[in-house]
Amino acid sequence: MNRNRYLIISLFIFTHILLGEQLIISHGGFSARIERDEWGVPHIYGKRDADVSFGLAYAHAQDDFKTIYDILLATRGKLASVYGKDAAVNDYYVHLMDLWNTIDSNYESDVADDVKLLCDAYAAGINLFLEDYPEQEKKNIFPVSGKDLIAGFSHRMPLMFGLDGVMKKLSKEQRPQLIGLNENDENSESFRMLASNVFAIAPHRSSDGYTRIWINSHQPWDGPVA
């Protein structure tokens, strides 16, 4: 009798339950339902945007935790602690940009409350995944916080603008007089705007009334800058 009672209690205190292809999770005031279709694509439902962010993080970690792990190491300036001296250039970049002092000083005052809630929710999803799968590597990343999300964007954007290429050129013994976008730095044509691809479909042009956007993100499939 006692054994059955303890079993029932254990079922109630689990933070999530599996119902066929449906996963219900909750943690830290957030809750979400993850349903995977026949192709394994997660469809995430929650009462608030923050709940969906929470569920998205958990599903993301289920599918590609390795990339999340590498990104967290990179944005914290700890990539070389796992991957050796070849990754030290990333860690130098993080400290050169004074990334974490800037975030710690401005996060509470400069980041909108609704954005912080989304970031905290995503972090909670990653933390729940790490608790549910203790065999996953936690070194140097647990617990994840909302600041890690802001750090990820702050780490990535200068690289999207080519800052890493500029730093490499400046590190040469003979520094260029002018740094542009192309190999021929002395040519003013180097500063021509480069284009990207984005397509948007307005609700009145879609059959189901939803807005859709298709963007070429210029990011690799995996690794610390995915």
Short mmCIF file of C-alpha atoms in Angstrom, two decimals:
data_model
loop_
_atom_site.label_atom_id
_atom_site.label_comp_id
_atom_site.label_asym_id
_atom_site.label_seq_id
_atom_site.Cartn_x
_atom_site.Cartn_y
_atom_site.Cartn_z
CA MET A 1 0.00 0.00 0.00
CA ASN A 2 2.76 2.43 0.98
CA ARG A 3 4.66 1.52 -2.15
CA ASN A 4 1.68 2.43 -4.34
CA ARG A 5 1.20 5.70 -2.47
CA TYR A 6 4.82 6.69 -2.98
CA LEU A 7 4.54 5.82 -6.66
CA ILE A 8 1.52 8.11 -7.05
CA ILE A 9 3.27 10.94 -5.21
CA SER A 10 6.33 10.52 -7.41
CA LEU A 11 4.21 10.84 -10.52
CA PHE A 12 2.78 14.12 -9.27
CA ILE A 13 6.13 15.70 -8.46
CA PHE A 14 7.65 14.97 -11.85
CA THR A 15 8.18 18.23 -13.69
CA HIS A 16 6.95 16.81 -16.96
CA ILE A 17 4.95 13.89 -18.31
CA LEU A 18 4.97 12.11 -21.63
CA LEU A 19 1.65 11.48 -23.34
CA GLY A 20 2.38 9.66 -26.57
CA GLU A 21 4.05 12.18 -28.87
CA GLN A 22 3.16 14.98 -26.46
CA LEU A 23 5.49 16.29 -23.77
CA ILE A 24 4.25 18.60 -21.02
CA ILE A 25 6.96 20.41 -19.08
CA SER A 26 7.01 22.96 -16.26
CA HIS A 27 9.78 24.63 -14.32
CA GLY A 28 10.40 27.94 -12.56
CA GLY A 29 6.92 29.32 -13.19
CA PHE A 30 6.92 28.39 -16.90
CA SER A 31 4.99 25.60 -18.59
CA ALA A 32 4.63 24.38 -22.16
CA ARG A 33 3.37 21.54 -24.29
CA ILE A 34 5.60 20.11 -27.00
CA GLU A 35 4.00 18.04 -29.74
CA ARG A 36 6.15 16.46 -32.42
CA ASP A 37 4.68 15.68 -35.80
CA GLU A 38 5.42 12.66 -37.98
CA TRP A 39 8.72 14.23 -39.07
CA GLY A 40 9.81 14.95 -35.51
CA VAL A 41 9.31 18.71 -35.86
CA PRO A 42 8.32 20.23 -32.49
CA HIS A 43 5.15 22.31 -32.25
CA ILE A 44 5.20 24.27 -29.01
CA TYR A 45 2.21 25.65 -27.12
CA GLY A 46 1.99 27.87 -24.05
CA LYS A 47 -0.29 30.45 -22.48
CA ARG A 48 2.30 33.20 -22.83
CA ASP A 49 5.14 33.98 -25.20
CA ALA A 50 7.49 33.22 -22.32
CA ASP A 51 6.01 29.73 -21.93
CA VAL A 52 6.58 29.08 -25.63
CA SER A 53 10.16 30.33 -25.27
CA PHE A 54 10.59 27.88 -22.39
CA GLY A 55 9.28 24.99 -24.48
CA LEU A 56 11.34 26.03 -27.49
CA ALA A 57 14.54 25.89 -25.44
CA TYR A 58 13.75 22.41 -24.15
CA ALA A 59 12.97 21.10 -27.64
CA HIS A 60 16.05 22.84 -29.01
CA ALA A 61 18.21 21.14 -26.38
CA GLN A 62 16.64 17.76 -27.14
CA ASP A 63 17.54 18.12 -30.80
CA ASP A 64 20.92 19.86 -30.69
CA PHE A 65 22.35 20.29 -27.21
CA LYS A 66 25.92 20.12 -28.53
CA THR A 67 25.51 23.38 -30.43
CA ILE A 68 23.88 25.09 -27.44
CA TYR A 69 26.76 23.93 -25.26
CA ASP A 70 29.35 25.32 -27.68
CA ILE A 71 27.53 28.65 -27.97
CA LEU A 72 27.34 29.05 -24.19
CA LEU A 73 31.04 28.29 -23.85
CA ALA A 74 31.86 30.78 -26.60
CA THR A 75 29.76 33.62 -25.22
CA ARG A 76 31.19 33.11 -21.73
CA GLY A 77 34.75 33.21 -23.05
CA LYS A 78 35.44 29.63 -21.95
CA LEU A 79 35.71 27.86 -25.29
CA ALA A 80 39.43 27.17 -24.90
CA SER A 81 38.83 25.45 -21.56
CA VAL A 82 37.18 22.61 -23.48
CA TYR A 83 38.62 22.80 -27.00
CA GLY A 84 42.17 23.93 -26.31
CA LYS A 85 44.36 26.83 -27.38
CA ASP A 86 43.00 26.98 -30.93
CA ALA A 87 39.74 28.30 -29.46
CA ALA A 88 41.49 30.94 -27.34
CA VAL A 89 40.97 33.62 -30.00
CA ASN A 90 37.24 33.52 -29.23
CA ASP A 91 37.86 33.93 -25.50
CA TYR A 92 40.22 36.84 -26.17
CA TYR A 93 37.51 38.48 -28.29
CA VAL A 94 34.92 38.13 -25.48
CA HIS A 95 37.23 39.81 -22.97
CA LEU A 96 38.40 42.44 -25.45
CA MET A 97 34.77 43.47 -26.02
CA ASP A 98 34.23 43.59 -22.24
CA LEU A 99 31.07 41.65 -22.95
CA TRP A 100 30.11 40.49 -19.48
CA ASN A 101 30.91 43.67 -17.59
CA THR A 102 28.68 45.52 -20.05
CA ILE A 103 25.83 43.03 -19.64
CA ASP A 104 26.10 42.88 -15.85
CA SER A 105 26.05 46.68 -15.66
CA ASN A 106 23.15 47.27 -18.05
CA TYR A 107 20.95 44.18 -18.09
CA GLU A 108 18.48 45.27 -15.43
CA SER A 109 18.22 48.88 -16.57
CA ASP A 110 18.45 48.62 -20.36
CA VAL A 111 16.71 45.35 -21.26
CA ALA A 112 12.91 45.61 -21.35
CA ASP A 113 11.04 43.50 -18.81
CA ASP A 114 9.17 41.52 -21.47
CA VAL A 115 12.45 40.68 -23.21
CA LYS A 116 14.03 39.62 -19.91
CA LEU A 117 11.05 37.34 -19.29
CA LEU A 118 11.55 35.65 -22.67
CA CYS A 119 15.27 35.23 -21.97
CA ASP A 120 14.68 33.88 -18.46
CA ALA A 121 12.12 31.43 -19.84
CA TYR A 122 14.49 30.13 -22.50
CA ALA A 123 17.22 29.72 -19.87
CA ALA A 124 14.77 27.82 -17.66
CA GLY A 125 14.09 25.42 -20.53
CA ILE A 126 17.79 24.67 -20.92
CA ASN A 127 18.22 24.22 -17.17
CA LEU A 128 15.29 21.80 -17.01
CA PHE A 129 16.79 19.78 -19.85
CA LEU A 130 20.10 19.56 -17.98
CA GLU A 131 18.29 18.41 -14.85
CA ASP A 132 16.31 15.81 -16.78
CA TYR A 133 19.38 14.52 -18.62
CA PRO A 134 22.19 14.58 -16.03
CA GLU A 135 24.44 12.61 -18.36
CA GLN A 136 24.81 15.72 -20.53
CA GLU A 137 27.88 17.86 -19.97
CA LYS A 138 27.22 20.67 -17.46
CA LYS A 139 30.78 21.87 -16.97
CA ASN A 140 31.13 25.64 -17.25
CA ILE A 141 27.52 26.30 -18.27
CA PHE A 142 25.07 25.32 -15.49
CA PRO A 143 22.96 27.14 -14.55
CA VAL A 144 22.03 29.12 -17.65
CA SER A 145 20.53 32.59 -17.10
CA GLY A 146 18.68 35.14 -19.18
CA LYS A 147 21.91 37.12 -19.47
CA ASP A 148 23.37 34.27 -21.52
CA LEU A 149 20.79 34.98 -24.22
CA ILE A 150 21.72 38.65 -24.40
CA ALA A 151 25.39 37.68 -24.41
CA GLY A 152 24.75 35.37 -27.34
CA PHE A 153 23.37 38.18 -29.50
CA SER A 154 26.08 40.59 -28.33
CA HIS A 155 28.76 38.04 -29.16
CA ARG A 156 27.35 37.26 -32.59
CA MET A 157 26.42 40.61 -34.12
CA PRO A 158 29.94 42.11 -34.47
CA LEU A 159 31.01 38.89 -36.19
CA MET A 160 28.13 39.27 -38.64
CA PHE A 161 29.57 42.68 -39.53
CA GLY A 162 33.02 41.21 -40.13
CA LEU A 163 34.79 42.38 -36.96
CA ASP A 164 36.78 39.15 -36.77
CA GLY A 165 38.20 39.82 -40.24
CA VAL A 166 39.16 43.36 -39.25
CA MET A 167 40.90 42.08 -36.11
CA LYS A 168 42.89 39.57 -38.15
CA LYS A 169 44.06 42.30 -40.52
CA LEU A 170 45.03 44.58 -37.65
CA SER A 171 47.06 41.79 -36.07
CA LYS A 172 49.36 41.52 -39.09
CA GLU A 173 52.86 42.96 -38.88
CA GLN A 174 52.08 45.32 -41.75
CA ARG A 175 48.71 46.86 -41.02
CA PRO A 176 46.56 48.11 -43.91
CA GLN A 177 45.87 51.83 -44.26
CA LEU A 178 42.22 51.18 -45.07
CA ILE A 179 40.03 48.24 -44.11
CA GLY A 180 37.01 47.55 -46.30
CA LEU A 181 34.85 44.57 -47.12
CA ASN A 182 36.94 43.05 -49.90
CA GLU A 183 40.51 41.90 -50.34
CA ASN A 184 41.51 45.11 -52.11
CA ASP A 185 41.29 47.43 -49.10
CA GLU A 186 42.67 50.45 -50.94
CA ASN A 187 39.81 50.39 -53.43
CA SER A 188 36.84 52.59 -52.54
CA GLU A 189 34.64 50.02 -54.25
CA SER A 190 35.26 47.86 -51.17
CA PHE A 191 32.57 49.82 -49.37
CA ARG A 192 29.73 48.91 -51.69
CA MET A 193 26.72 47.54 -49.84
CA LEU A 194 26.35 43.76 -49.96
CA ALA A 195 22.86 42.30 -50.21
CA SER A 196 21.14 39.41 -48.46
CA ASN A 197 17.90 37.49 -48.98
CA VAL A 198 14.62 37.95 -47.18
CA PHE A 199 11.07 37.26 -48.30
CA ALA A 200 7.95 38.21 -46.34
CA ILE A 201 4.34 37.20 -46.99
CA ALA A 202 1.64 39.41 -45.50
CA PRO A 203 -1.44 37.81 -43.87
CA HIS A 204 -3.77 38.94 -46.66
CA ARG A 205 -1.60 37.07 -49.20
CA SER A 206 -1.45 33.75 -47.34
CA SER A 207 -4.18 31.12 -47.54
CA ASP A 208 -4.44 30.76 -43.75
CA GLY A 209 -4.06 34.41 -42.75
CA TYR A 210 -0.64 34.00 -41.13
CA THR A 211 2.44 36.13 -41.70
CA ARG A 212 5.51 34.30 -42.93
CA ILE A 213 9.12 35.40 -43.26
CA TRP A 214 11.98 33.55 -44.94
CA ILE A 215 15.48 34.75 -44.15
CA ASN A 216 18.94 33.60 -45.13
CA SER A 217 20.61 33.82 -41.73
CA HIS A 218 24.16 33.26 -43.06
CA GLN A 219 24.89 30.98 -40.12
CA PRO A 220 26.48 27.51 -40.10
CA TRP A 221 24.52 24.42 -39.05
CA ASP A 222 26.57 23.86 -35.90
CA GLY A 223 29.47 25.19 -33.85
CA PRO A 224 29.87 28.16 -31.49
CA VAL A 225 28.53 30.71 -33.99
CA ALA A 226 25.57 28.68 -35.28
#
